[in-house]
Amino acid sequence: FKQVNKVPCPKCGIYMDLLVESENLGNEKVVRYYYRCPACGFRVPLSTIKITRKDSEVVLAIEK
């Protein structure tokens, strides 16, 4: 088991949690990775992955 790096919140200094959220938008799914401070709620986005289905193809787009 590998522990994720501890990242302090730039606003209050508390260690942030690494979170993943996903959203379905018709033929597209969006997955977002980000750090969020449990104390003040400040968010630091890491990356966003968009998965799109077109006919028999699946297209992945990774944004940082």
PDB file of C-alpha atoms in Angstrom:
ATOM      1  CA  PHE A   1       0.000   0.000   0.000  1.00  0.00           C
ATOM      2  CA  LYS A   2       1.517   3.279  -1.136  1.00  0.00           C
ATOM      3  CA  GLN A   3       0.443   6.450   0.643  1.00  0.00           C
ATOM      4  CA  VAL A   4      -0.343   9.492  -1.486  1.00  0.00           C
ATOM      5  CA  ASN A   5       1.962  12.463  -0.927  1.00  0.00           C
ATOM      6  CA  LYS A   6       0.712  14.795   1.754  1.00  0.00           C
ATOM      7  CA  VAL A   7      -0.040  18.193   0.274  1.00  0.00           C
ATOM      8  CA  PRO A   8      -0.556  21.138   2.635  1.00  0.00           C
ATOM      9  CA  CYS A   9      -3.328  23.619   1.859  1.00  0.00           C
ATOM     10  CA  PRO A  10      -1.878  26.884   0.530  1.00  0.00           C
ATOM     11  CA  LYS A  11      -4.505  28.842   2.504  1.00  0.00           C
ATOM     12  CA  CYS A  12      -4.518  27.247   5.970  1.00  0.00           C
ATOM     13  CA  GLY A  13      -1.699  24.638   6.015  1.00  0.00           C
ATOM     14  CA  ILE A  14      -3.884  21.590   6.842  1.00  0.00           C
ATOM     15  CA  TYR A  15      -3.058  18.459   4.799  1.00  0.00           C
ATOM     16  CA  MET A  16      -5.408  18.108   1.834  1.00  0.00           C
ATOM     17  CA  ASP A  17      -7.359  15.009   0.702  1.00  0.00           C
ATOM     18  CA  LEU A  18      -6.983  13.593  -2.822  1.00  0.00           C
ATOM     19  CA  LEU A  19     -10.469  13.211  -4.307  1.00  0.00           C
ATOM     20  CA  VAL A  20     -11.976  11.898  -7.536  1.00  0.00           C
ATOM     21  CA  GLU A  21     -15.391  12.840  -8.892  1.00  0.00           C
ATOM     22  CA  SER A  22     -17.123  11.688 -12.057  1.00  0.00           C
ATOM     23  CA  GLU A  23     -20.034  13.076 -14.040  1.00  0.00           C
ATOM     24  CA  ASN A  24     -22.052  11.543 -16.880  1.00  0.00           C
ATOM     25  CA  LEU A  25     -23.048  13.930 -19.670  1.00  0.00           C
ATOM     26  CA  GLY A  26     -24.907  11.850 -22.264  1.00  0.00           C
ATOM     27  CA  ASN A  27     -22.224  10.188 -24.427  1.00  0.00           C
ATOM     28  CA  GLU A  28     -19.448  11.755 -22.381  1.00  0.00           C
ATOM     29  CA  LYS A  29     -18.051  10.967 -18.936  1.00  0.00           C
ATOM     30  CA  VAL A  30     -15.844  13.473 -17.107  1.00  0.00           C
ATOM     31  CA  VAL A  31     -13.511  12.368 -14.299  1.00  0.00           C
ATOM     32  CA  ARG A  32     -11.821  15.045 -12.184  1.00  0.00           C
ATOM     33  CA  TYR A  33      -8.878  14.549  -9.823  1.00  0.00           C
ATOM     34  CA  TYR A  34      -8.180  17.241  -7.251  1.00  0.00           C
ATOM     35  CA  TYR A  35      -6.934  17.984  -3.752  1.00  0.00           C
ATOM     36  CA  ARG A  36      -9.443  19.502  -1.293  1.00  0.00           C
ATOM     37  CA  CYS A  37      -8.762  20.906   2.132  1.00  0.00           C
ATOM     38  CA  PRO A  38     -11.001  19.306   4.789  1.00  0.00           C
ATOM     39  CA  ALA A  39     -10.800  22.461   6.945  1.00  0.00           C
ATOM     40  CA  CYS A  40     -11.417  25.388   4.579  1.00  0.00           C
ATOM     41  CA  GLY A  41     -12.615  23.623   1.383  1.00  0.00           C
ATOM     42  CA  PHE A  42      -9.906  25.092  -0.879  1.00  0.00           C
ATOM     43  CA  ARG A  43      -9.459  22.991  -4.055  1.00  0.00           C
ATOM     44  CA  VAL A  44      -6.364  22.379  -6.188  1.00  0.00           C
ATOM     45  CA  PRO A  45      -7.248  20.721  -9.538  1.00  0.00           C
ATOM     46  CA  LEU A  46      -4.829  18.027 -10.779  1.00  0.00           C
ATOM     47  CA  SER A  47      -6.314  16.716 -14.022  1.00  0.00           C
ATOM     48  CA  THR A  48      -9.528  16.080 -15.907  1.00  0.00           C
ATOM     49  CA  ILE A  49     -10.202  13.067 -18.128  1.00  0.00           C
ATOM     50  CA  LYS A  50     -13.016  13.206 -20.696  1.00  0.00           C
ATOM     51  CA  ILE A  51     -14.247   9.908 -22.134  1.00  0.00           C
ATOM     52  CA  THR A  52     -16.462  10.216 -25.209  1.00  0.00           C
ATOM     53  CA  ARG A  53     -18.261   7.456 -27.130  1.00  0.00           C
ATOM     54  CA  LYS A  54     -18.846   7.926 -30.858  1.00  0.00           C
ATOM     55  CA  ASP A  55     -20.342   4.999 -32.746  1.00  0.00           C
ATOM     56  CA  SER A  56     -17.854   2.177 -32.084  1.00  0.00           C
ATOM     57  CA  GLU A  57     -15.004   4.446 -30.884  1.00  0.00           C
ATOM     58  CA  VAL A  58     -13.988   5.599 -27.431  1.00  0.00           C
ATOM     59  CA  VAL A  59     -11.979   8.824 -27.248  1.00  0.00           C
ATOM     60  CA  LEU A  60      -9.947   9.821 -24.167  1.00  0.00           C
ATOM     61  CA  ALA A  61      -8.886  13.422 -23.641  1.00  0.00           C
ATOM     62  CA  ILE A  62      -6.636  14.212 -20.679  1.00  0.00           C
ATOM     63  CA  GLU A  63      -6.386  17.823 -19.529  1.00  0.00           C
ATOM     64  CA  LYS A  64      -4.011  19.025 -16.860  1.00  0.00           C
TER      65      LYS A  64
END
